[in-house]
Amino acid sequence: MDLLHPGTVWERNLRSLLIGAITVVTTAGTALAGPYYIVGGNTETEHPAAGALIYNNEQSCTGTLISPRVVLTAAHCLANFNSPQGHTFYIGNDANDISSGSVIDITELIPHANFTEDGNSYDIGLVRLAEDAPIEPVGFNTQTMDDGFIGQAPLFVGFGVTSGQSEDSGLKRSVNVPITSYEEDGFRYTQPNTGTCFGDSGGPAFLEVDGTLKVIGVTSWGDQDCAEFGVNTRTDLYTEFIQCVVD
């Protein structure tokens, strides 16, 4: 399926907008039947830089702290909002119990200026925090993706649901999945019944690059059943955009 095929946009949006409070902007109705989960994944207690985006006290997307006050996420997690009011960033492992971690107000939403709802390109964004986070940030990859990345298995981390029949988002989970191809705006995996799903949008794909753990992509979209493939936006293509905000 073409990375830029407009028919897949709603599938991408469902990865974040199916969750609770985000129904104020979703194009979806009720939850669809089928397997919506990170198959083969596990609950995650490490990688503290991977946190949850919260809107009106409900987990909506995932993001990664890449500097003391900047979080990397997906543009489609931010583009429908006119204000950062009600948005916070949760640092911890269980976003259903925010007292279990740290919560920092978000002061600015920065989706990529070229992102539109009718395409899958430029699905990358940043949020600015009101104060420094109490954890170490993780860097992002600036090395141009090439054939050497194919076959490597990044660790995908997110706070999404484990079933389309449930509303059990909020726990941090992770899974390793090999990269099968890289494309004009992203990279994808095609391992059946393994990967990210609703609520994982904007979350990191962690991989060691030159011996250092970095974010090489953010969860963007995939098939509607979260069972065939997933696509991540490549960070190496957006170095200037990210760095302008970080600096």
GROMACS .gro file of C-alpha atoms in nm:
model
  247
    1MET     CA    1   0.000   0.000   0.000
    2ASP     CA    2   0.136   0.340  -0.097
    3LEU     CA    3   0.266   0.543   0.197
    4LEU     CA    4   0.093   0.851   0.057
    5HIS     CA    5  -0.238   0.681  -0.027
    6PRO     CA    6  -0.510   0.912   0.111
    7GLY     CA    7  -0.745   0.623   0.179
    8THR     CA    8  -0.534   0.518   0.474
    9VAL     CA    9  -0.552   0.849   0.660
   10TRP     CA   10  -0.843   0.746   0.880
   11GLU     CA   11  -0.658   0.430   0.980
   12ARG     CA   12  -0.372   0.644   1.107
   13ASN     CA   13  -0.601   0.881   1.292
   14LEU     CA   14  -0.777   0.595   1.470
   15ARG     CA   15  -0.446   0.506   1.634
   16SER     CA   16  -0.489   0.805   1.861
   17LEU     CA   17  -0.841   0.941   1.826
   18LEU     CA   18  -1.032   0.631   1.935
   19ILE     CA   19  -0.931   0.698   2.296
   20GLY     CA   20  -1.181   0.847   2.544
   21ALA     CA   21  -1.172   1.227   2.561
   22ILE     CA   22  -1.042   1.268   2.208
   23THR     CA   23  -1.389   1.183   2.075
   24VAL     CA   24  -1.446   1.559   2.059
   25VAL     CA   25  -1.239   1.561   1.737
   26THR     CA   26  -1.252   1.201   1.610
   27THR     CA   27  -1.399   1.098   1.278
   28ALA     CA   28  -1.470   0.750   1.409
   29GLY     CA   29  -1.789   0.632   1.576
   30THR     CA   30  -1.786   0.329   1.798
   31ALA     CA   31  -1.493   0.092   1.836
   32LEU     CA   32  -1.460  -0.156   1.552
   33ALA     CA   33  -1.457  -0.529   1.610
   34GLY     CA   34  -1.125  -0.704   1.571
   35PRO     CA   35  -0.780  -0.747   1.725
   36TYR     CA   36  -0.640  -0.408   1.830
   37TYR     CA   37  -0.335  -0.473   2.041
   38ILE     CA   38   0.043  -0.493   2.063
   39VAL     CA   39   0.073  -0.865   2.003
   40GLY     CA   40   0.386  -1.016   2.151
   41GLY     CA   41   0.459  -0.700   2.346
   42ASN     CA   42   0.515  -0.656   2.717
   43THR     CA   43   0.449  -0.399   2.983
   44GLU     CA   44   0.740  -0.156   2.993
   45THR     CA   45   0.902  -0.016   3.307
   46GLU     CA   46   1.212   0.132   3.148
   47HIS     CA   47   1.267   0.409   2.891
   48PRO     CA   48   1.130   0.691   3.109
   49ALA     CA   49   1.162   0.943   2.824
   50ALA     CA   50   0.864   0.774   2.657
   51GLY     CA   51   0.559   0.930   2.818
   52ALA     CA   52   0.190   0.980   2.756
   53LEU     CA   53   0.013   1.281   2.613
   54ILE     CA   54  -0.290   1.355   2.827
   55TYR     CA   55  -0.592   1.560   2.723
   56ASN     CA   56  -0.852   1.650   2.986
   57ASN     CA   57  -0.715   1.378   3.214
   58GLU     CA   58  -0.740   1.103   2.949
   59GLN     CA   59  -0.446   0.941   2.769
   60SER     CA   60  -0.459   1.022   2.399
   61CYS     CA   61  -0.117   0.970   2.239
   62THR     CA   62   0.243   0.889   2.321
   63GLY     CA   63   0.552   1.108   2.297
   64THR     CA   64   0.923   1.114   2.376
   65LEU     CA   65   1.119   1.370   2.574
   66ILE     CA   66   1.405   1.481   2.345
   67SER     CA   67   1.517   1.786   2.544
   68PRO     CA   68   1.434   1.906   2.898
   69ARG     CA   69   1.120   2.088   2.778
   70VAL     CA   70   1.042   1.941   2.435
   71VAL     CA   71   0.848   1.624   2.352
   72LEU     CA   72   0.846   1.460   2.007
   73THR     CA   73   0.517   1.312   1.885
   74ALA     CA   74   0.293   1.285   1.576
   75ALA     CA   75   0.132   1.586   1.410
   76HIS     CA   76  -0.207   1.418   1.396
   77CYS     CA   77  -0.206   1.408   1.778
   78LEU     CA   78  -0.194   1.789   1.784
   79ALA     CA   79  -0.342   1.931   1.465
   80ASN     CA   80  -0.708   1.936   1.572
   81PHE     CA   81  -0.648   2.159   1.872
   82ASN     CA   82  -0.633   2.538   1.875
   83SER     CA   83  -0.486   2.567   2.221
   84PRO     CA   84  -0.265   2.369   2.461
   85GLN     CA   85  -0.526   2.413   2.734
   86GLY     CA   86  -0.608   2.078   2.894
   87HIS     CA   87  -0.293   1.911   2.758
   88THR     CA   88  -0.026   1.762   2.984
   89PHE     CA   89   0.266   1.521   2.956
   90TYR     CA   90   0.279   1.222   3.190
   91ILE     CA   91   0.611   1.062   3.285
   92GLY     CA   92   0.571   0.715   3.431
   93ASN     CA   93   0.438   0.370   3.346
   94ASP     CA   94   0.065   0.393   3.419
   95ALA     CA   95  -0.118   0.695   3.280
   96ASN     CA   96  -0.441   0.571   3.437
   97ASP     CA   97  -0.291   0.666   3.774
   98ILE     CA   98  -0.112   0.995   3.717
   99SER     CA   99  -0.012   1.008   4.084
  100SER     CA  100   0.225   0.722   3.999
  101GLY     CA  101   0.450   0.958   3.802
  102SER     CA  102   0.508   1.320   3.709
  103VAL     CA  103   0.268   1.541   3.513
  104ILE     CA  104   0.383   1.859   3.342
  105ASP     CA  105   0.162   2.116   3.171
  106ILE     CA  106   0.204   2.164   2.797
  107THR     CA  107   0.236   2.528   2.690
  108GLU     CA  108   0.265   2.493   2.312
  109LEU     CA  109   0.149   2.247   2.043
  110ILE     CA  110   0.367   2.245   1.730
  111PRO     CA  111   0.244   2.015   1.451
  112HIS     CA  112   0.450   2.035   1.132
  113ALA     CA  113   0.321   2.326   0.922
  114ASN     CA  114   0.282   2.107   0.612
  115PHE     CA  115   0.077   1.836   0.780
  116THR     CA  116  -0.279   1.799   0.652
  117GLU     CA  117  -0.556   1.556   0.746
  118ASP     CA  118  -0.588   1.431   0.387
  119GLY     CA  119  -0.239   1.284   0.361
  120ASN     CA  120   0.017   1.082   0.556
  121SER     CA  121   0.319   1.308   0.500
  122TYR     CA  122   0.472   1.542   0.758
  123ASP     CA  123   0.311   1.349   1.044
  124ILE     CA  124   0.550   1.479   1.306
  125GLY     CA  125   0.508   1.736   1.581
  126LEU     CA  126   0.646   1.868   1.907
  127VAL     CA  127   0.508   2.001   2.232
  128ARG     CA  128   0.674   2.243   2.469
  129LEU     CA  129   0.656   2.184   2.844
  130ALA     CA  130   0.602   2.444   3.114
  131GLU     CA  131   0.910   2.330   3.307
  132ASP     CA  132   1.208   2.098   3.278
  133ALA     CA  133   1.120   1.730   3.305
  134PRO     CA  134   1.279   1.541   3.596
  135ILE     CA  135   1.430   1.276   3.368
  136GLU     CA  136   1.700   1.253   3.102
  137PRO     CA  137   1.586   1.314   2.744
  138VAL     CA  138   1.673   1.082   2.455
  139GLY     CA  139   1.828   1.209   2.133
  140PHE     CA  140   1.677   1.165   1.788
  141ASN     CA  141   1.839   1.013   1.484
  142THR     CA  142   1.978   1.249   1.220
  143GLN     CA  143   2.164   0.983   1.019
  144THR     CA  144   2.005   0.931   0.678
  145MET     CA  145   1.817   0.603   0.670
  146ASP     CA  146   1.955   0.351   0.421
  147ASP     CA  147   1.952  -0.023   0.353
  148GLY     CA  148   2.156  -0.081   0.668
  149PHE     CA  149   1.844  -0.013   0.876
  150ILE     CA  150   1.639  -0.285   0.707
  151GLY     CA  151   1.615  -0.594   0.926
  152GLN     CA  152   1.701  -0.409   1.244
  153ALA     CA  153   1.430  -0.431   1.510
  154PRO     CA  154   1.354  -0.104   1.690
  155LEU     CA  155   1.174  -0.107   2.022
  156PHE     CA  156   0.831   0.050   1.973
  157VAL     CA  157   0.688   0.201   2.293
  158GLY     CA  158   0.338   0.331   2.357
  159PHE     CA  159   0.046   0.365   2.596
  160GLY     CA  160  -0.219   0.226   2.360
  161VAL     CA  161  -0.499  -0.026   2.399
  162THR     CA  162  -0.460  -0.404   2.391
  163SER     CA  163  -0.799  -0.479   2.238
  164GLY     CA  164  -1.048  -0.298   2.019
  165GLN     CA  165  -1.320  -0.430   2.245
  166SER     CA  166  -1.176  -0.260   2.551
  167GLU     CA  167  -1.065   0.080   2.676
  168ASP     CA  168  -0.753  -0.035   2.858
  169SER     CA  169  -0.515   0.229   2.732
  170GLY     CA  170  -0.275   0.392   2.972
  171LEU     CA  171  -0.015   0.126   3.054
  172LYS     CA  172   0.325   0.164   2.891
  173ARG     CA  173   0.402  -0.131   2.665
  174SER     CA  174   0.672  -0.218   2.414
  175VAL     CA  175   0.757  -0.459   2.134
  176ASN     CA  176   1.049  -0.515   1.896
  177VAL     CA  177   0.961  -0.541   1.527
  178PRO     CA  178   1.206  -0.553   1.232
  179ILE     CA  179   1.203  -0.276   0.972
  180THR     CA  180   1.106  -0.417   0.632
  181SER     CA  181   1.137  -0.103   0.418
  182TYR     CA  182   1.197   0.269   0.426
  183GLU     CA  183   1.006   0.510   0.207
  184GLU     CA  184   0.966   0.874   0.107
  185ASP     CA  185   0.847   0.992   0.446
  186GLY     CA  186   0.872   0.696   0.679
  187PHE     CA  187   0.965   0.335   0.738
  188ARG     CA  188   0.740   0.037   0.787
  189TYR     CA  189   0.721  -0.310   0.936
  190THR     CA  190   0.507  -0.592   0.802
  191GLN     CA  191   0.534  -0.862   1.065
  192PRO     CA  192   0.182  -1.006   1.113
  193ASN     CA  193   0.003  -0.950   1.445
  194THR     CA  194   0.289  -0.753   1.596
  195GLY     CA  195   0.323  -0.379   1.639
  196THR     CA  196   0.158  -0.061   1.759
  197CYS     CA  197  -0.208   0.034   1.781
  198PHE     CA  198  -0.456   0.296   1.905
  199GLY     CA  199  -0.306   0.533   2.161
  200ASP     CA  200   0.050   0.452   2.055
  201SER     CA  201   0.050   0.735   1.799
  202GLY     CA  202   0.347   0.964   1.832
  203GLY     CA  203   0.540   0.709   2.034
  204PRO     CA  204   0.904   0.629   1.971
  205ALA     CA  205   1.083   0.364   1.775
  206PHE     CA  206   1.406   0.329   1.974
  207LEU     CA  207   1.720   0.194   1.808
  208GLU     CA  208   2.091   0.212   1.883
  209VAL     CA  209   2.262   0.424   1.620
  210ASP     CA  210   2.641   0.440   1.639
  211GLY     CA  211   2.622   0.292   1.988
  212THR     CA  212   2.368   0.540   2.127
  213LEU     CA  213   1.997   0.478   2.182
  214LYS     CA  214   1.796   0.723   1.972
  215VAL     CA  215   1.446   0.783   1.846
  216ILE     CA  216   1.449   0.694   1.476
  217GLY     CA  217   1.076   0.738   1.414
  218VAL     CA  218   0.735   0.820   1.560
  219THR     CA  219   0.428   0.599   1.525
  220SER     CA  220   0.206   0.738   1.250
  221TRP     CA  221  -0.041   0.496   1.091
  222GLY     CA  222  -0.114   0.139   0.981
  223ASP     CA  223  -0.388  -0.103   0.885
  224GLN     CA  224  -0.720  -0.073   1.065
  225ASP     CA  225  -0.679  -0.401   1.253
  226CYS     CA  226  -0.324  -0.329   1.372
  227ALA     CA  227  -0.243  -0.677   1.243
  228GLU     CA  228  -0.060  -0.636   0.912
  229PHE     CA  229   0.175  -0.337   0.905
  230GLY     CA  230   0.267  -0.007   1.065
  231VAL     CA  231   0.438   0.308   0.942
  232ASN     CA  232   0.659   0.547   1.137
  233THR     CA  233   0.762   0.898   1.038
  234ARG     CA  234   1.142   0.915   1.002
  235THR     CA  235   1.318   1.165   1.229
  236ASP     CA  236   1.618   1.197   0.996
  237LEU     CA  237   1.403   1.378   0.741
  238TYR     CA  238   1.293   1.642   0.992
  239THR     CA  239   1.617   1.734   1.166
  240GLU     CA  240   1.585   2.105   1.090
  241PHE     CA  241   1.222   2.121   1.206
  242ILE     CA  242   1.299   1.943   1.532
  243GLN     CA  243   1.619   2.128   1.602
  244CYS     CA  244   1.456   2.470   1.556
  245VAL     CA  245   1.222   2.394   1.845
  246VAL     CA  246   1.480   2.221   2.063
  247ASP     CA  247   1.720   2.515   2.030
   0.00000   0.00000   0.00000
